[in-house]
Short mmCIF file of C-alpha atoms in Angstrom, two decimals:
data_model
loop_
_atom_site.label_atom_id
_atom_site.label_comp_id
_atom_site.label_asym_id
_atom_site.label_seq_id
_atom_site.Cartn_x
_atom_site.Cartn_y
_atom_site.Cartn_z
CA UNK A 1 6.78 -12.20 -2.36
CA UNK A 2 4.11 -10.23 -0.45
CA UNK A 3 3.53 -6.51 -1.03
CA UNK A 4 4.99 -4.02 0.77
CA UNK A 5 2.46 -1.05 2.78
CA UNK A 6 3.92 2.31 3.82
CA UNK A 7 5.27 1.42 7.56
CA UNK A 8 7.42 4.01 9.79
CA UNK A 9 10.09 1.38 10.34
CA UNK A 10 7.72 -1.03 12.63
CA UNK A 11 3.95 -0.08 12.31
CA UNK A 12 2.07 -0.51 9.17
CA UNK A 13 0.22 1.96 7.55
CA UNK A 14 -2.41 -0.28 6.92
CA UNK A 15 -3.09 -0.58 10.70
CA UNK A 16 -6.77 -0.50 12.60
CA UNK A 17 -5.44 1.59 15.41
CA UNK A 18 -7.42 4.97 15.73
CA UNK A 19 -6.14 7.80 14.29
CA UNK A 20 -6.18 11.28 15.23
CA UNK A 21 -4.35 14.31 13.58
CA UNK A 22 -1.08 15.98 14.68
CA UNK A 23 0.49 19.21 13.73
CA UNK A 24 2.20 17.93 10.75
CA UNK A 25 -0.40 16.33 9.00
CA UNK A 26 0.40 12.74 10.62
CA UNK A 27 -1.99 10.69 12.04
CA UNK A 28 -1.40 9.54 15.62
CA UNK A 29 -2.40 6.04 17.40
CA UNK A 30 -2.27 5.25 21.03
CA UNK A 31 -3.54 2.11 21.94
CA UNK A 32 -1.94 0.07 25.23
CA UNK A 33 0.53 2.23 25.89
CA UNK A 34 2.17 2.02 22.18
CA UNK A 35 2.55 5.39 20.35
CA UNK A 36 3.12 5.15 16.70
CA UNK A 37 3.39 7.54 14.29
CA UNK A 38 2.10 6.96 11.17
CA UNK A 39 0.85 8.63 7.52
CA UNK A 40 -2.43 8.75 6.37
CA UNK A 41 -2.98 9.37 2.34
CA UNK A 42 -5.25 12.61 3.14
CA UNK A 43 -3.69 13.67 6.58
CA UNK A 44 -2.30 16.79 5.16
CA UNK A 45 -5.51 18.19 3.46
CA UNK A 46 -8.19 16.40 5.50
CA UNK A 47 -11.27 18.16 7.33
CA UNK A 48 -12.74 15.95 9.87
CA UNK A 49 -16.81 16.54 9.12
CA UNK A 50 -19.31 17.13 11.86
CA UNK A 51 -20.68 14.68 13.33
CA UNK A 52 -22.26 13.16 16.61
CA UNK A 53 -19.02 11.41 16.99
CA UNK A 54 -16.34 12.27 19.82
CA UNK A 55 -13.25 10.58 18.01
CA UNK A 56 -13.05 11.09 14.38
CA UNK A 57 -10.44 9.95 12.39
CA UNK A 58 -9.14 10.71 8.74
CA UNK A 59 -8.25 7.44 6.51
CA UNK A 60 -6.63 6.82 3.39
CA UNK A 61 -9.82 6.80 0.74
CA UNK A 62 -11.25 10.38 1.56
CA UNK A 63 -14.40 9.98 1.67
CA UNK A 64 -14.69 8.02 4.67
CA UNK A 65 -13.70 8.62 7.95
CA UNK A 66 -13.19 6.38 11.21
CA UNK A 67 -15.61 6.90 14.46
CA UNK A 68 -13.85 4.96 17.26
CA UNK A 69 -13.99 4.69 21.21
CA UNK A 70 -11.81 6.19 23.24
CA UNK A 71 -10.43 2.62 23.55
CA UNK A 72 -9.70 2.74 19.76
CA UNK A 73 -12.27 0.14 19.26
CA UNK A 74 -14.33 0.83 16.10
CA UNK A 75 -17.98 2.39 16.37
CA UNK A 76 -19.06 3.57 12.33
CA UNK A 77 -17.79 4.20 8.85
CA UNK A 78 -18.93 8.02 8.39
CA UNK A 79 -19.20 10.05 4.39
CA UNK A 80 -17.53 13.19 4.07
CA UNK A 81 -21.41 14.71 6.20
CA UNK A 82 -20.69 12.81 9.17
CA UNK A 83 -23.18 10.30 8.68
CA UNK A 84 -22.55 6.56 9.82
CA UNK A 85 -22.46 4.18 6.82
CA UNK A 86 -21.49 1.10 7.97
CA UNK A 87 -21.94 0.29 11.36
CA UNK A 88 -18.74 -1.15 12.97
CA UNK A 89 -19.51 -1.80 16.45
CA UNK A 90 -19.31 -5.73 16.46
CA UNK A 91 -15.76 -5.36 15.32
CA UNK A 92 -12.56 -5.72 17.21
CA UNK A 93 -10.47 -3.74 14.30
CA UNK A 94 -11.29 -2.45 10.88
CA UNK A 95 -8.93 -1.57 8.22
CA UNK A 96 -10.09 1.38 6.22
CA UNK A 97 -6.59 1.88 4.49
CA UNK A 98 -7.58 -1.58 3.11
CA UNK A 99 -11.10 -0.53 1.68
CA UNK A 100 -11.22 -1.63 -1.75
CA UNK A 101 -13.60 -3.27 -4.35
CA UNK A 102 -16.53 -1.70 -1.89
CA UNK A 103 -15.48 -4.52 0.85
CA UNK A 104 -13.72 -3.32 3.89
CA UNK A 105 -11.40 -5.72 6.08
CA UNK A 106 -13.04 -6.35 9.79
CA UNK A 107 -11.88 -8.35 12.60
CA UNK A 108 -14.20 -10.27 14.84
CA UNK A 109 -12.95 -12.88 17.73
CA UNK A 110 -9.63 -12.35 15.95
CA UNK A 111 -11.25 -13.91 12.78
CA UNK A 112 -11.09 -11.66 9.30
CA UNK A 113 -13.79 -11.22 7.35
CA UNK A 114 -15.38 -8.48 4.63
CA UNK A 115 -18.06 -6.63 5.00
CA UNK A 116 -19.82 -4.14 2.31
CA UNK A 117 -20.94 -0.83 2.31
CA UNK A 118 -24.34 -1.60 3.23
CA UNK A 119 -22.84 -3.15 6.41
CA UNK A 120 -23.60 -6.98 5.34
CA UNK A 121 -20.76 -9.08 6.07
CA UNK A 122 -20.70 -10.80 2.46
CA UNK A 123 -17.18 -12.62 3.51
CA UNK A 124 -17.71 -14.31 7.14
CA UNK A 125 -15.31 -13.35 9.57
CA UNK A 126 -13.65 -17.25 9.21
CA UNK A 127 -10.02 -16.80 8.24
CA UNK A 128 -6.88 -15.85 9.99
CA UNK A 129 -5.49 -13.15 11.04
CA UNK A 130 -2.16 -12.44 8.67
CA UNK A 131 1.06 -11.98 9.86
CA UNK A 132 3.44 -10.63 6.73
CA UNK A 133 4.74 -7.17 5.97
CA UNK A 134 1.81 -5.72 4.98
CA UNK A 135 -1.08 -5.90 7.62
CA UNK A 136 -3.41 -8.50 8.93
CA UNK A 137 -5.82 -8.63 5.85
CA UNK A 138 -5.34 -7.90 1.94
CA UNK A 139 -7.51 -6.00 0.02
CA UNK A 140 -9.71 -6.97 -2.90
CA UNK A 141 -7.73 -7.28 -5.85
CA UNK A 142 -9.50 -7.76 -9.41
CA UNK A 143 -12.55 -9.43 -7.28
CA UNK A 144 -10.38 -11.93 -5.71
CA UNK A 145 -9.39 -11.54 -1.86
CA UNK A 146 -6.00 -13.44 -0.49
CA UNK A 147 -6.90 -15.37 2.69
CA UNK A 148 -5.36 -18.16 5.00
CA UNK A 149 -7.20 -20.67 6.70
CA UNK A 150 -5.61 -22.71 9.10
CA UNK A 151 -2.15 -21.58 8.11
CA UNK A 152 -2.56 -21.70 4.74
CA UNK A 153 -2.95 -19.62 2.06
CA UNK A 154 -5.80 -19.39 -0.54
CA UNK A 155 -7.39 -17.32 -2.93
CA UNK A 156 -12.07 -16.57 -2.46
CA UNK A 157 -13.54 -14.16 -4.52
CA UNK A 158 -16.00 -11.20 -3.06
CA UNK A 159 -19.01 -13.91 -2.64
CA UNK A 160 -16.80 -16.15 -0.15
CA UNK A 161 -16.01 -18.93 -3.05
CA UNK A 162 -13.09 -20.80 -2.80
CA UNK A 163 -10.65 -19.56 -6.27
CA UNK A 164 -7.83 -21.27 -5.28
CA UNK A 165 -7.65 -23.95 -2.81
CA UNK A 166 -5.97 -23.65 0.81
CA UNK A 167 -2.65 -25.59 0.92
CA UNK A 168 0.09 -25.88 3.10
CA UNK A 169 2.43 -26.26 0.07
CA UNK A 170 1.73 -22.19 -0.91
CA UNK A 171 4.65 -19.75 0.59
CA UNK A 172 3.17 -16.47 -0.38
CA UNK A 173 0.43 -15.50 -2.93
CA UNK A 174 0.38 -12.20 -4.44
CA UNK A 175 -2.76 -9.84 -4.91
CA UNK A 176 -4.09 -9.92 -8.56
CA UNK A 177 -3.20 -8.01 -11.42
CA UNK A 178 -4.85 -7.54 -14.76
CA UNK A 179 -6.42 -11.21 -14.59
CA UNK A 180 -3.07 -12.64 -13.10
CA UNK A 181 -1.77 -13.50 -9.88
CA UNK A 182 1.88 -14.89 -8.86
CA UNK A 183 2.38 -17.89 -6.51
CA UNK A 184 5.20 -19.55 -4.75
CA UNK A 185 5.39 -23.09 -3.58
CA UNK A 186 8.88 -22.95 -1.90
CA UNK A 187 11.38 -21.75 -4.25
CA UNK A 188 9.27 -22.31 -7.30
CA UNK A 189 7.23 -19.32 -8.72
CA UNK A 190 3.60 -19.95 -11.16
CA UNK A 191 1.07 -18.25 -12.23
CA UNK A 192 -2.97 -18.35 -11.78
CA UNK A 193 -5.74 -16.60 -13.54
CA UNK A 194 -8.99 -15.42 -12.23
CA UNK A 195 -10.55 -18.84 -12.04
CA UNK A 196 -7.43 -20.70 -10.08
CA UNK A 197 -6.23 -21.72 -13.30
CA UNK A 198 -2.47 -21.93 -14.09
CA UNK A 199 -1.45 -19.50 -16.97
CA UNK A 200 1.38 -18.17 -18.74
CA UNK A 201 3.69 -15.13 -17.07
CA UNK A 202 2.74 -11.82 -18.70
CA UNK A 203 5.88 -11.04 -20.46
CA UNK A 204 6.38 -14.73 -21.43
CA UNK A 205 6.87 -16.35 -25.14
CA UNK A 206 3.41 -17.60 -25.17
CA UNK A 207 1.90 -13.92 -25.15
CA UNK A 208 3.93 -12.55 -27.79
CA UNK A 209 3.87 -13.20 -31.18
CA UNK A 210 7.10 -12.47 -33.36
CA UNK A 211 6.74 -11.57 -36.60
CA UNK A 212 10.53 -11.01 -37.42
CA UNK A 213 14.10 -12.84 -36.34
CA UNK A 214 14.86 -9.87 -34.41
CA UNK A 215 11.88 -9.55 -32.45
CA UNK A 216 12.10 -13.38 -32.07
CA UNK A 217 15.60 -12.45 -30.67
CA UNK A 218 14.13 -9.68 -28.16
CA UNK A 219 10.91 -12.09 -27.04
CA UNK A 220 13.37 -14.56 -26.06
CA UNK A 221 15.25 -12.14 -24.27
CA UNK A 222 12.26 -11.19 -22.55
CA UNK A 223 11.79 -14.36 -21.22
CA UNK A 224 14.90 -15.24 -19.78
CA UNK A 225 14.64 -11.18 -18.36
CA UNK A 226 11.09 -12.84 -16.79
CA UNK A 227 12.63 -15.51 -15.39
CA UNK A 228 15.61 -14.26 -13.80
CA UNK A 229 13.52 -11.50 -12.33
CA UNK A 230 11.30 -14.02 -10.99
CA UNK A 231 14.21 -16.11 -8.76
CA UNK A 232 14.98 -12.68 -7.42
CA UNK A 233 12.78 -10.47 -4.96
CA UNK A 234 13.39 -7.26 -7.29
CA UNK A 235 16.33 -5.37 -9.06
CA UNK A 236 14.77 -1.92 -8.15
CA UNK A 237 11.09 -0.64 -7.60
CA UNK A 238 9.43 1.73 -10.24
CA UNK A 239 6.32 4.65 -9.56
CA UNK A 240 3.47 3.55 -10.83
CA UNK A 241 -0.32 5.54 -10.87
CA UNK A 242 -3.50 3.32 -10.58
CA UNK A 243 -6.66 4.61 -9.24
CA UNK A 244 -5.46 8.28 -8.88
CA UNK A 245 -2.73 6.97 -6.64
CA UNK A 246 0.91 6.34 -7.10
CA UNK A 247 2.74 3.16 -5.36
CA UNK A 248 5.61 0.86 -6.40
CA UNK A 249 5.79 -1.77 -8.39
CA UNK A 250 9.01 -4.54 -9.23
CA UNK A 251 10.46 -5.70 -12.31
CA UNK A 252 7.60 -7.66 -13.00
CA UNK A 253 4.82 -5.13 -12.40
CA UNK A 254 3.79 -6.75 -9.11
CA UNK A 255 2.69 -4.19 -6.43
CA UNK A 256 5.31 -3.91 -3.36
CA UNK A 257 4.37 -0.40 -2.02
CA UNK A 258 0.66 0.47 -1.68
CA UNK A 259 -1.41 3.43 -3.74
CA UNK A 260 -0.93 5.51 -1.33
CA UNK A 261 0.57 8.79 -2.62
CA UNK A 262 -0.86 11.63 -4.52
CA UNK A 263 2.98 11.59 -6.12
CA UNK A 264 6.12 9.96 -6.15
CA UNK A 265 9.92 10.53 -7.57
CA UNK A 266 11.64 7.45 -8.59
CA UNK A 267 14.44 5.78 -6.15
CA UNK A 268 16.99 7.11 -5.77
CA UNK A 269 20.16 6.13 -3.69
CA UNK A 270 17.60 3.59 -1.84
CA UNK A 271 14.93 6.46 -1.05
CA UNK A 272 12.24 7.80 -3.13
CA UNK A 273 10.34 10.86 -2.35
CA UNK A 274 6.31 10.73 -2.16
CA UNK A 275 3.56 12.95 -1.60
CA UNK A 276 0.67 13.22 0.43
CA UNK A 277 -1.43 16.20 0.24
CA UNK A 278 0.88 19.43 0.39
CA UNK A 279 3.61 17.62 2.21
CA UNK A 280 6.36 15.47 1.09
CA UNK A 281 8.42 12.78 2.99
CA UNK A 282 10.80 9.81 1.72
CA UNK A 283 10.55 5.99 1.92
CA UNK A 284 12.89 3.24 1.72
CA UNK A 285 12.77 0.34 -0.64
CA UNK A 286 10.59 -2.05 2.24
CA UNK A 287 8.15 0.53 2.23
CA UNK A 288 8.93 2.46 5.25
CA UNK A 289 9.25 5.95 6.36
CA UNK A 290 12.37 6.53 7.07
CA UNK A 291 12.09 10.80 6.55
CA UNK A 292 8.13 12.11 7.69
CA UNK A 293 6.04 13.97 5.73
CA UNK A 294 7.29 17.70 6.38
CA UNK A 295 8.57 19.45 3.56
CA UNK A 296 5.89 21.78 1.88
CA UNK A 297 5.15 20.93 -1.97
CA UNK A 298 4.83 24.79 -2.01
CA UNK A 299 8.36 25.12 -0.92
CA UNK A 300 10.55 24.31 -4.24
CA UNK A 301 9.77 26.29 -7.52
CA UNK A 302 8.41 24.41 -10.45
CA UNK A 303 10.89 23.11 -13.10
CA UNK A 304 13.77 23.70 -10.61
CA UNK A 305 16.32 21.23 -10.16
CA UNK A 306 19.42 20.71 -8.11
CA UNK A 307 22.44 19.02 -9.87
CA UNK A 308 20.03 17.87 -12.96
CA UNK A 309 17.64 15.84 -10.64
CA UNK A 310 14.17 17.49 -9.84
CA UNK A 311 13.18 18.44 -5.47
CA UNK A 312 12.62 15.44 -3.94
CA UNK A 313 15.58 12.99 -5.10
CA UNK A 314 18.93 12.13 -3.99
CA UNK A 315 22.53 13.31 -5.72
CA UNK A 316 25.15 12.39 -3.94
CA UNK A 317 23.69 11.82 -0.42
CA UNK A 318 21.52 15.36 -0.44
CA UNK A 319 17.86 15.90 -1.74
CA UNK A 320 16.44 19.26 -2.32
CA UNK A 321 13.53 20.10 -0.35
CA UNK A 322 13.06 24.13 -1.05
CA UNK A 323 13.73 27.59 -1.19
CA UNK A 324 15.37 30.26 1.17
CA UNK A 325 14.20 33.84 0.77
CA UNK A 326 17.51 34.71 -0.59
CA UNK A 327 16.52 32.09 -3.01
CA UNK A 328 19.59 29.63 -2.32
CA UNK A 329 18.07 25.58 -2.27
CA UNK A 330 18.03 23.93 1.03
CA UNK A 331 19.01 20.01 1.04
CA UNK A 332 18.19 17.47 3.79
CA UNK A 333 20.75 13.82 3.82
CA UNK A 334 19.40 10.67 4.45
CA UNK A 335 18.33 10.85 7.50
CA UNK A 336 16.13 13.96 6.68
CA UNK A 337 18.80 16.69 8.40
CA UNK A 338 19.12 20.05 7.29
CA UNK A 339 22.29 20.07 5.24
CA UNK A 340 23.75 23.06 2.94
CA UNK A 341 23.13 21.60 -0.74
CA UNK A 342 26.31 23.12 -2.12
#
C-alpha cells in the first residue's frame, strides 16, 4: 500500500514542474506542451518575495520558494527574503512538496538523491526514479527514506545506510510511523522497526497488556480488527493533524493522503472537503481533486450547518459552500455545480 499525494485526477501534487500562480490561488505548470493544474498548500495566501529571480514559484512548506528557468528547470531554493539557499542548478527536477527532515528530493541523470539545506548532497543521486501514486521520490519519514535500486525496494536512513535491504521479493513499503513501518511481500503484510528489524503491529496482542477478562476480550478483538484491516487496502480514510497539517490516514493509522491542508472535514459520500489558505476544495478517496479550491472559508458563518452536517460535507449528494446576501445557503453536487441546497 503506498500513500496517496493530492493529484487533480492525473498530475501529482508532489510534482517538480514549475509553478506559477493563477487567479484562484492554484498553481500552474507548463512544461512540453502539458498544462496541469494543480494545488499548492500556501497558493491561496502566498507572497512571492523579491528577489533577483525572473520565475518564482510558491511551494507547499512556506518558507521556501522555487527559482526555475523558463524551461522549468530548477535554478535555487530561496527563504521567505528572496535569498538562494540551496543552489539547485545541477538538478534536472526538485521536489519541494517533498521537503522534509531538512533533506529535499533532487533528480540528477534521472537518478534520485537528497540533498540538505546547506546544499550538500548527503544521499547520492543513485536510486531510481519511482513510479507509484505518489511521485517519483518519498520523503524522510522518522529519519528513514524509502528508495528502490534496481527495481527494488529498500529502506537508507538520512546518512545513505542501507536499513532495510533491497529485494525483489518487497511489493510496496510504507513511509515510517512512530518507530514502525509496514511491508508487503506479495500478499503477505509485516512489520519493521527503525533498525530493519521485524516487530509487532501497533494495535497487536503483544503491545497490550490486559488486566481483566473483558479487556482480554476487546485486545483480542483488536487483533483480529488489525488483521482484517491489514488484507484490505482501507474501510474508509480518517483527518488526521501532524506538523500543523491535516492529511488522511487508514484504519491502521498509515498515511494515504499527504499533510497538505491547513483543514479538513471527514469523508463524506466518497469526498471530503480540505482547506488551503482561505479557499476550500474537495478530494476523493485516491487523493485527487476532483472539485478546485474556490469556495471562500469567509463565505459560510461559523457554527452553521446544513441538514446537521457542518459547510464543507456532503448530505444527500449537496455540500454547503456559503451564504447569499439574503442569507439563504448555497450548495454545490459532486461535481462542484451550483445547486439550490433545499
Amino acid at each position: 500500500m503506498s500513500r496517496r499525494s493530492l493529484s487533480k485526477r492525473h498530475p501529482s501534487l508532489i510534482s517538480s514542474l514549475p509553478l506559477t500562480m493563477s487567479r484562484y490561488g492554484l498553481a500552474v505548470s507548463l512544461l512540453s506542451g502539458a498544462l496541469f493544474v494543480m494545488p499548492t498548500a500556501n497558493a491561496a495566501s502566498c507572497k512571492i518575495p523579491k528577489s533577483y529571480y525572473k520565475n518564482v514559484a510558491c511551494t507547499a512548506n512556506s518558507s521556501y520558494f522555487l527559482a526555475t528557468k523558463d524551461s522549468g528547470a530548477p535554478v535555487a531554493l530561496l527563504n521567505n527574503k528572496g535569498v538562494s539557499v540551496v543552489d539547485l542548478s545541477r538538478y534536472q527536477k526538485v521536489d519541494v512538496n517533498q521537503l522534509a527532515g531538512g533533506l529535499l528530493p533532487v533528480q540528477r541523470s534521472n537518478r534520485v538523491g537528497y540533498l540538505n539545506m546547506k546544499g550538500r548532497e548527503v544521499v547520492p543521486a543513485m536510486y531510481d526514479v519511482l513510479t507509484d501514486s505518489q511521485g517519483w521520490a518519498r520523503p524522510v519519514s522518522d529519519g528513514r527514506i524509502v528508495v528502490k535500486k534496481d527495481g527494488k525496494y529498500g529502506v537508507v536512513n538520512t546518512a545513505n545506510k542501507i536499513i532495510v535491504p533491497f529485494s525483489a521479493a518487497i511489493s510496496d513499503i510504507d513511509e515510517y510511523q512512530n518507530g514502525r513501518a509496514r511491508v508487503r511481500k506479495d500478499r503477505a503484510v509485516s512489520w519493521l522497526d527503525k533498525n530493519g528489524k521485524t516487530t509487532s503491529e501497533p494495535n497487536s496482542a503483544a503491545n497490550t497488556q490486559s488486566t481483566t477478562k473483558q479487556s482480554s476480550a476487546n485486545t483480542s478483538s483488536n487483533v483480529s480488527s488489525s488483521k482484517q484491516s491489514a488484507s484490505n487496502r482501507f474501510t474508509t480514510l480518517q483527518p488526521r493533524k501532524q506538523d500543523g497539517k491535516w492529511g488522511f490516514v487508514d484504519d491502521d493509522n498509515v498515511t494515504m493522503i499527504t499533510y497538505s491542508f491547513d483543514e479538513a472535514r471527514p469523508f463524506s459520500e466518497g469526498l471530503a472537503g480540505v482547506r488551503i489558505g482561505k479557499d476550500w476544495g474537495f478530494v476523493n478517496l485516491g487523493g485527487e481533486l476532483v472539485i478546485p479550491f474556490r469556495f471562500a472559508n469567509s463565505g459560510v458563518s461559523a457554527g452553521g450547518s446544513y441538514k446537521g452536517q457542518s459547510a464543507f460535507v456532503f448530505t444527500d449528494g449537496k455540500a454547503w459552500i456559503g451564504n447569499l446576501k439574503n442569507g439563504n445557503k448555497m450548495c454545490v453536487d459532486k461535481k462542484g455545480d451550483g445547486v439550490n441546497c433545499s
